[in-house]
Amino acid sequence: MTGVTTLARMTAFARNQWYVAAYGREIGRELLGRTILNEPIAFYRAESDDTVIALADRCVHRRYPLTAGRLDGDTVVCGYHGFTYDTGGACVFVPGQKRVPRTARVRSYPVVEQDSLVWVWIGDPALADPGSVPRAPWLADPRWTTVGGMEPIDADYGLLVDNLLDLSHETYLHSGYIGTPEVAETPITTEVDEGAGVVRVSRHMDDAECPPFYARSTGIDGRITRWQDIEYHAPCLYLLHSRIAPVGVLPAPDGSDPDAFHVEITYAITPSTDHHVYDFWAVSRDFAQDDEEVTTFLHDLNRTVVLQDVAALNLLQKALDTEREGYQELSINIDTGGLAARRILARLAAEGERTSAVAATK
């Protein structure tokens, strides 16, 4: 596939979807503010049952950020005039009067805490199905050891989707860390499930150089088989199933491969504003699980790789901001997955707009 396309300046937001707002460990008895799809949200854990609460981060009175206030039990007290809200967003106290205006409430958001991630629903709450949240079970599985973090990027979130679905950039941007010549040289296979909103991109390297990320963590000395199998669940969750083994070690006919090393790399791609995205990342492994040196190494090296992506996408966004309207870009075979993701994101955004329009007429 080769062709010329026009890249939109801003990837449209799909609102009736689940997005990762935080790691579960980030949310406690202090108010945490995150802006998701241009909506400022305040998060905290209820004292009564430890559930995560998400309320609009603006007081109904003078729009003061609730995250600048404080918690009083399970209620949020605005730090400006003391308006107080319960876990459902209803105002239960206003200063200087006993009657609370009927319209004194802030929006509350559906939340699901799953696999160590906190997901929030930004669209119509009536459409929020907790069962539709995609899974990354290794993040909370004791049989895996996980490190992770989050880095904000000053770029359109669609650029991060492109970046992660085309791993050939590892050869050039991440050389000396995770990139080797074989990543860019090996053809990909792509499968697209338009209905489910899932894109799969695979690259199987049967004889490849072992990059430092794997050489130092696994102890492999020599060339490797290296498999990269991507699942992108639009709009938010990206899973990279990585298999590493010495050359010649292939899975058994039943699919088992006990002599291989497995790494699950998870990204949550959450749009913050039009040109800002939260890049949640995690690396899970099924080997050397109690080795603190390996844990520290994988955390630090992967964060270095993520920061290389951050710098590249920040620079790319600045370049795109100076382009003339209607400029064109060239796409080739390696872009098949990214282009499929763009189509799915555009469809999800359009479906959300139609749903909102219908709701507005009722």
Tab-separated table of C-alpha atoms in Angstrom:
chain	number	residue	atom	x	y	z
A	1	MET	CA	0.000	0.000	0.000
A	2	THR	CA	1.459	3.299	-1.117
A	3	GLY	CA	-0.371	6.575	-1.455
A	4	VAL	CA	-0.693	10.218	-0.607
A	5	THR	CA	-3.107	11.388	2.090
A	6	THR	CA	-3.918	14.591	3.892
A	7	LEU	CA	-3.306	14.502	7.636
A	8	ALA	CA	-5.913	16.288	9.724
A	9	ARG	CA	-4.580	18.927	12.088
A	10	MET	CA	-6.553	17.462	14.992
A	11	THR	CA	-7.789	13.926	15.569
A	12	ALA	CA	-11.488	14.093	16.440
A	13	PHE	CA	-12.446	12.842	19.892
A	14	ALA	CA	-14.639	9.766	20.275
A	15	ARG	CA	-16.664	10.713	23.338
A	16	ASN	CA	-18.785	7.655	24.068
A	17	GLN	CA	-15.741	5.620	25.023
A	18	TRP	CA	-13.690	4.596	28.046
A	19	TYR	CA	-10.355	6.339	28.653
A	20	VAL	CA	-7.619	5.715	31.194
A	21	ALA	CA	-7.491	8.577	33.676
A	22	ALA	CA	-4.838	7.284	36.064
A	23	TYR	CA	-3.160	4.307	37.601
A	24	GLY	CA	-5.102	3.119	40.621
A	25	ARG	CA	-2.090	3.884	42.811
A	26	GLU	CA	-2.286	7.561	41.841
A	27	ILE	CA	-5.722	8.104	43.362
A	28	GLY	CA	-6.184	8.316	47.112
A	29	ARG	CA	-7.444	10.758	49.694
A	30	GLU	CA	-5.977	13.767	47.936
A	31	LEU	CA	-7.817	15.373	45.003
A	32	LEU	CA	-6.186	14.533	41.663
A	33	GLY	CA	-6.918	16.669	38.621
A	34	ARG	CA	-6.773	15.381	35.049
A	35	THR	CA	-8.137	16.991	31.890
A	36	ILE	CA	-9.604	14.401	29.512
A	37	LEU	CA	-11.077	15.308	26.118
A	38	ASN	CA	-10.927	18.960	27.206
A	39	GLU	CA	-12.952	18.227	30.352
A	40	PRO	CA	-11.252	18.962	33.714
A	41	ILE	CA	-12.048	16.187	36.193
A	42	ALA	CA	-11.317	15.765	39.903
A	43	PHE	CA	-10.633	12.233	41.173
A	44	TYR	CA	-10.492	10.844	44.715
A	45	ARG	CA	-11.200	7.670	46.680
A	46	ALA	CA	-14.270	7.496	48.864
A	47	GLU	CA	-13.475	6.990	52.512
A	48	SER	CA	-16.505	4.747	52.972
A	49	ASP	CA	-15.761	2.026	50.391
A	50	ASP	CA	-12.477	2.963	48.621
A	51	THR	CA	-14.187	3.414	45.251
A	52	VAL	CA	-12.892	6.040	42.839
A	53	ILE	CA	-15.080	9.130	42.429
A	54	ALA	CA	-14.858	11.422	39.386
A	55	LEU	CA	-16.485	14.863	39.415
A	56	ALA	CA	-16.228	17.836	37.088
A	57	ASP	CA	-13.349	19.955	38.378
A	58	ARG	CA	-15.292	23.223	38.395
A	59	CYS	CA	-17.500	24.554	41.171
A	60	VAL	CA	-20.973	25.416	39.893
A	61	HIS	CA	-20.780	28.802	41.675
A	62	ARG	CA	-17.771	30.611	40.164
A	63	ARG	CA	-16.057	27.769	38.258
A	64	TYR	CA	-13.265	27.506	40.801
A	65	PRO	CA	-11.333	24.225	40.425
A	66	LEU	CA	-12.500	21.721	43.012
A	67	THR	CA	-8.994	20.243	43.082
A	68	ALA	CA	-7.952	23.484	44.800
A	69	GLY	CA	-10.338	22.603	47.631
A	70	ARG	CA	-10.349	19.735	50.118
A	71	LEU	CA	-12.108	16.542	51.108
A	72	ASP	CA	-14.402	16.369	54.123
A	73	GLY	CA	-15.178	12.691	54.502
A	74	ASP	CA	-16.609	11.710	51.136
A	75	THR	CA	-17.640	15.235	50.157
A	76	VAL	CA	-15.609	17.825	48.257
A	77	VAL	CA	-15.446	21.355	49.664
A	78	CYS	CA	-14.707	24.128	47.201
A	79	GLY	CA	-11.714	26.148	48.356
A	80	TYR	CA	-13.207	29.465	47.231
A	81	HIS	CA	-16.664	29.792	48.836
A	82	GLY	CA	-17.241	26.418	50.487
A	83	PHE	CA	-19.834	24.900	48.157
A	84	THR	CA	-19.814	21.213	49.099
A	85	TYR	CA	-20.565	18.246	46.806
A	86	ASP	CA	-21.374	14.614	47.478
A	87	THR	CA	-19.987	11.653	45.527
A	88	GLY	CA	-22.748	11.979	42.929
A	89	GLY	CA	-21.994	15.643	42.258
A	90	ALA	CA	-24.999	17.075	44.111
A	91	CYS	CA	-24.330	20.199	46.149
A	92	VAL	CA	-25.221	19.557	49.807
A	93	PHE	CA	-24.149	22.899	51.299
A	94	VAL	CA	-23.931	26.514	50.158
A	95	PRO	CA	-22.696	29.398	52.313
A	96	GLY	CA	-25.091	31.859	53.920
A	97	GLN	CA	-28.365	30.014	53.302
A	98	LYS	CA	-30.131	26.781	54.180
A	99	ARG	CA	-31.733	26.148	50.781
A	100	VAL	CA	-29.502	24.548	48.173
A	101	PRO	CA	-30.485	25.614	44.635
A	102	ARG	CA	-31.879	22.713	42.621
A	103	THR	CA	-29.362	23.297	39.836
A	104	ALA	CA	-26.395	23.321	42.209
A	105	ARG	CA	-24.600	20.187	41.083
A	106	VAL	CA	-21.541	19.210	39.085
A	107	ARG	CA	-21.266	16.382	36.623
A	108	SER	CA	-20.198	12.966	37.894
A	109	TYR	CA	-18.517	10.469	35.572
A	110	PRO	CA	-18.823	6.673	35.406
A	111	VAL	CA	-15.597	5.009	36.548
A	112	VAL	CA	-14.212	1.477	36.308
A	113	GLU	CA	-11.072	0.355	38.139
A	114	GLN	CA	-9.629	-2.691	36.403
A	115	ASP	CA	-6.179	-4.217	35.889
A	116	SER	CA	-4.606	-1.457	38.040
A	117	LEU	CA	-5.996	1.238	35.696
A	118	VAL	CA	-8.780	3.735	36.383
A	119	TRP	CA	-11.050	4.224	33.377
A	120	VAL	CA	-13.495	7.105	32.997
A	121	TRP	CA	-16.435	7.463	30.588
A	122	ILE	CA	-16.650	10.912	29.001
A	123	GLY	CA	-19.799	10.569	26.880
A	124	ASP	CA	-23.453	9.845	27.644
A	125	PRO	CA	-23.439	8.034	31.016
A	126	ALA	CA	-26.450	5.969	29.949
A	127	LEU	CA	-24.214	4.284	27.366
A	128	ALA	CA	-21.390	3.436	29.776
A	129	ASP	CA	-20.997	-0.354	29.828
A	130	PRO	CA	-18.347	-1.501	32.348
A	131	GLY	CA	-18.139	-4.796	30.487
A	132	SER	CA	-16.778	-3.053	27.392
A	133	VAL	CA	-13.558	-1.882	29.077
A	134	PRO	CA	-10.659	-3.667	27.332
A	135	ARG	CA	-8.392	-5.852	29.430
A	136	ALA	CA	-4.679	-5.847	30.267
A	137	PRO	CA	-4.787	-8.502	33.013
A	138	TRP	CA	-1.011	-8.894	33.463
A	139	LEU	CA	-0.882	-5.414	35.017
A	140	ALA	CA	-2.490	-6.788	38.183
A	141	ASP	CA	-1.360	-10.427	37.929
A	142	PRO	CA	1.204	-11.561	40.546
A	143	ARG	CA	2.716	-13.906	37.961
A	144	TRP	CA	4.017	-10.819	36.151
A	145	THR	CA	6.307	-8.053	37.386
A	146	THR	CA	5.339	-4.619	36.085
A	147	VAL	CA	6.955	-1.198	35.970
A	148	GLY	CA	5.298	1.865	34.496
A	149	GLY	CA	4.665	5.566	34.492
A	150	MET	CA	2.998	8.397	32.595
A	151	GLU	CA	4.436	11.152	30.442
A	152	PRO	CA	2.425	14.064	28.982
A	153	ILE	CA	3.039	14.908	25.334
A	154	ASP	CA	2.308	18.282	23.720
A	155	ALA	CA	0.907	16.759	20.549
A	156	ASP	CA	-2.275	15.513	18.921
A	157	TYR	CA	-3.054	12.092	20.370
A	158	GLY	CA	-3.395	10.675	16.860
A	159	LEU	CA	0.339	11.183	16.416
A	160	LEU	CA	0.997	8.851	19.355
A	161	VAL	CA	-1.346	6.250	17.838
A	162	ASP	CA	0.623	6.479	14.564
A	163	ASN	CA	3.895	6.188	16.465
A	164	LEU	CA	2.946	3.033	18.345
A	165	LEU	CA	1.374	1.229	15.393
A	166	ASP	CA	4.476	1.682	13.236
A	167	LEU	CA	7.379	0.224	15.207
A	168	SER	CA	9.839	0.593	12.328
A	169	HIS	CA	10.786	3.889	13.962
A	170	GLU	CA	12.519	1.860	16.687
A	171	THR	CA	15.423	1.268	14.300
A	172	TYR	CA	16.118	4.974	13.974
A	173	LEU	CA	14.670	6.807	16.977
A	174	HIS	CA	15.488	4.165	19.585
A	175	SER	CA	18.750	2.722	18.255
A	176	GLY	CA	20.945	1.509	21.106
A	177	TYR	CA	17.929	0.887	23.344
A	178	ILE	CA	15.230	-1.248	21.671
A	179	GLY	CA	15.862	-0.614	17.978
A	180	THR	CA	17.843	-2.869	15.632
A	181	PRO	CA	18.060	-2.936	11.801
A	182	GLU	CA	15.712	-5.940	11.584
A	183	VAL	CA	12.726	-4.041	12.974
A	184	ALA	CA	12.587	-1.682	9.987
A	185	GLU	CA	13.636	-4.362	7.483
A	186	THR	CA	11.005	-6.979	8.417
A	187	PRO	CA	7.607	-6.736	6.654
A	188	ILE	CA	4.459	-6.513	8.740
A	189	THR	CA	1.106	-8.254	8.593
A	190	THR	CA	-2.013	-6.256	9.469
A	191	GLU	CA	-5.506	-7.377	10.451
A	192	VAL	CA	-8.372	-4.959	11.047
A	193	ASP	CA	-11.657	-5.677	12.817
A	194	GLU	CA	-13.599	-2.545	11.943
A	195	GLY	CA	-16.668	-3.534	13.941
A	196	ALA	CA	-14.754	-4.228	17.143
A	197	GLY	CA	-12.427	-1.261	16.596
A	198	VAL	CA	-9.313	-3.428	16.857
A	199	VAL	CA	-6.154	-3.228	14.735
A	200	ARG	CA	-3.522	-5.988	14.855
A	201	VAL	CA	-0.034	-5.496	13.459
A	202	SER	CA	2.578	-8.258	13.637
A	203	ARG	CA	6.280	-8.369	12.872
A	204	HIS	CA	8.109	-11.696	13.357
A	205	MET	CA	11.911	-11.568	13.198
A	206	ASP	CA	13.461	-15.049	13.166
A	207	ASP	CA	17.108	-13.931	13.237
A	208	ALA	CA	17.724	-10.522	14.764
A	209	GLU	CA	20.222	-8.583	16.795
A	210	CYS	CA	19.378	-8.522	20.502
A	211	PRO	CA	18.996	-4.896	21.664
A	212	PRO	CA	20.214	-3.812	25.132
A	213	PHE	CA	16.634	-3.710	26.483
A	214	TYR	CA	16.439	-7.499	26.152
A	215	ALA	CA	20.109	-8.511	26.330
A	216	ARG	CA	20.614	-7.025	29.782
A	217	SER	CA	17.245	-8.115	31.176
A	218	THR	CA	17.234	-11.715	29.867
A	219	GLY	CA	20.961	-12.482	29.728
A	220	ILE	CA	20.695	-13.711	26.135
A	221	ASP	CA	24.084	-13.557	24.432
A	222	GLY	CA	23.698	-13.703	20.677
A	223	ARG	CA	21.031	-13.342	18.064
A	224	ILE	CA	17.362	-13.845	18.791
A	225	THR	CA	13.950	-14.567	17.432
A	226	ARG	CA	11.863	-11.522	18.233
A	227	TRP	CA	8.132	-11.320	17.756
A	228	GLN	CA	6.106	-8.133	18.051
A	229	ASP	CA	2.331	-8.654	18.008
A	230	ILE	CA	0.305	-5.464	18.486
A	231	GLU	CA	-3.347	-5.167	19.462
A	232	TYR	CA	-4.778	-1.658	19.383
A	233	HIS	CA	-8.220	-1.329	20.942
A	234	ALA	CA	-9.472	2.053	19.775
A	235	PRO	CA	-9.450	4.641	21.074
A	236	CYS	CA	-7.328	4.153	24.171
A	237	LEU	CA	-5.585	0.820	24.797
A	238	TYR	CA	-2.460	-0.439	23.002
A	239	LEU	CA	-0.984	-3.851	23.763
A	240	LEU	CA	2.344	-5.129	22.440
A	241	HIS	CA	2.880	-8.848	23.022
A	242	SER	CA	6.640	-9.327	22.759
A	243	ARG	CA	8.363	-12.725	22.551
A	244	ILE	CA	12.143	-13.115	22.799
A	245	ALA	CA	14.181	-16.327	22.485
A	246	PRO	CA	17.608	-17.438	21.234
A	247	VAL	CA	17.662	-18.092	17.486
A	248	GLY	CA	16.124	-21.456	16.676
A	249	VAL	CA	13.830	-21.635	19.708
A	250	LEU	CA	10.321	-21.666	18.275
A	251	PRO	CA	6.946	-22.322	19.903
A	252	ALA	CA	5.741	-25.908	20.129
A	253	PRO	CA	2.870	-27.039	17.876
A	254	ASP	CA	0.425	-26.348	20.716
A	255	GLY	CA	1.630	-22.728	20.856
A	256	SER	CA	3.553	-23.059	24.134
A	257	ASP	CA	7.075	-21.674	24.317
A	258	PRO	CA	8.487	-22.190	27.820
A	259	ASP	CA	12.024	-21.419	26.651
A	260	ALA	CA	11.095	-17.904	25.537
A	261	PHE	CA	10.951	-14.646	27.485
A	262	HIS	CA	7.669	-12.748	27.336
A	263	VAL	CA	7.148	-9.031	27.783
A	264	GLU	CA	3.752	-7.331	27.685
A	265	ILE	CA	4.045	-3.647	26.856
A	266	THR	CA	0.924	-1.632	27.583
A	267	TYR	CA	0.118	1.922	26.565
A	268	ALA	CA	-3.006	3.891	27.379
A	269	ILE	CA	-3.399	6.764	24.942
A	270	THR	CA	-5.663	9.356	26.556
A	271	PRO	CA	-6.350	12.698	24.866
A	272	SER	CA	-6.129	15.563	27.336
A	273	THR	CA	-6.766	18.584	25.113
A	274	ASP	CA	-6.616	19.182	21.367
A	275	HIS	CA	-2.815	19.182	21.386
A	276	HIS	CA	-1.989	17.326	24.588
A	277	VAL	CA	-2.062	13.596	25.343
A	278	TYR	CA	-1.353	11.457	28.406
A	279	ASP	CA	1.035	8.620	27.554
A	280	PHE	CA	0.542	5.909	30.190
A	281	TRP	CA	3.108	3.130	29.747
A	282	ALA	CA	3.858	-0.162	31.475
A	283	VAL	CA	6.270	-3.062	30.942
A	284	SER	CA	5.326	-6.468	32.379
A	285	ARG	CA	7.604	-9.512	32.328
A	286	ASP	CA	7.328	-13.206	33.209
A	287	PHE	CA	11.017	-13.703	34.044
A	288	ALA	CA	13.485	-12.512	36.712
A	289	GLN	CA	10.426	-11.361	38.623
A	290	ASP	CA	12.171	-10.843	41.953
A	291	ASP	CA	15.319	-9.302	40.490
A	292	GLU	CA	15.264	-5.658	41.589
A	293	GLU	CA	18.199	-4.816	39.337
A	294	VAL	CA	16.260	-6.000	36.278
A	295	THR	CA	13.177	-4.114	37.483
A	296	THR	CA	15.091	-0.858	37.847
A	297	PHE	CA	16.861	-1.354	34.517
A	298	LEU	CA	13.634	-1.976	32.580
A	299	HIS	CA	11.900	0.983	34.230
A	300	ASP	CA	14.711	3.418	33.537
A	301	LEU	CA	15.456	2.251	30.000
A	302	ASN	CA	11.823	2.166	28.952
A	303	ARG	CA	11.236	5.631	30.388
A	304	THR	CA	14.204	6.824	28.324
A	305	VAL	CA	12.571	5.318	25.226
A	306	VAL	CA	9.233	6.948	26.080
A	307	LEU	CA	10.937	10.325	26.529
A	308	GLN	CA	12.534	9.911	23.095
A	309	ASP	CA	9.020	9.498	21.690
A	310	VAL	CA	7.846	12.517	23.694
A	311	ALA	CA	10.608	14.700	22.243
A	312	ALA	CA	9.984	13.431	18.705
A	313	LEU	CA	6.212	13.955	18.825
A	314	ASN	CA	6.545	17.389	20.419
A	315	LEU	CA	8.876	18.341	17.566
A	316	LEU	CA	6.563	16.796	14.972
A	317	GLN	CA	3.563	18.708	16.320
A	318	LYS	CA	5.479	21.986	16.080
A	319	ALA	CA	6.369	21.160	12.480
A	320	LEU	CA	2.772	20.297	11.592
A	321	ASP	CA	1.544	23.526	13.183
A	322	THR	CA	3.587	25.489	10.625
A	323	GLU	CA	2.393	23.501	7.602
A	324	ARG	CA	0.087	25.090	5.076
A	325	GLU	CA	-3.550	23.989	4.964
A	326	GLY	CA	-4.162	21.000	2.749
A	327	TYR	CA	-0.591	19.744	2.797
A	328	GLN	CA	-0.087	16.102	1.901
A	329	GLU	CA	1.888	13.265	3.413
A	330	LEU	CA	3.118	10.035	1.855
A	331	SER	CA	1.999	6.698	3.295
A	332	ILE	CA	3.550	3.284	2.591
A	333	ASN	CA	3.067	-0.342	3.681
A	334	ILE	CA	4.318	0.222	7.231
A	335	ASP	CA	1.499	2.756	7.752
A	336	THR	CA	-1.318	0.258	7.118
A	337	GLY	CA	-2.110	-0.184	10.817
A	338	GLY	CA	-1.968	3.510	11.591
A	339	LEU	CA	-4.246	4.396	8.677
A	340	ALA	CA	-6.742	1.744	9.791
A	341	ALA	CA	-6.663	3.233	13.289
A	342	ARG	CA	-7.372	6.701	11.869
A	343	ARG	CA	-10.430	5.354	10.037
A	344	ILE	CA	-11.743	3.690	13.174
A	345	LEU	CA	-11.165	6.795	15.309
A	346	ALA	CA	-12.968	8.955	12.740
A	347	ARG	CA	-15.902	6.534	12.718
A	348	LEU	CA	-16.135	6.395	16.504
A	349	ALA	CA	-16.041	10.194	16.713
A	350	ALA	CA	-18.754	10.542	14.060
A	351	GLU	CA	-20.945	7.969	15.804
A	352	GLY	CA	-20.563	9.878	19.046
A	353	GLU	CA	-21.574	13.134	17.386
A	354	ARG	CA	-24.687	11.510	15.904
A	355	THR	CA	-25.637	10.071	19.276
A	356	SER	CA	-25.241	13.464	20.920
A	357	ALA	CA	-27.321	15.140	18.203
A	358	VAL	CA	-30.137	12.643	18.644
A	359	ALA	CA	-30.055	13.059	22.436
A	360	ALA	CA	-30.238	16.843	22.063
A	361	THR	CA	-33.527	16.580	20.163
A	362	LYS	CA	-35.253	14.549	22.880
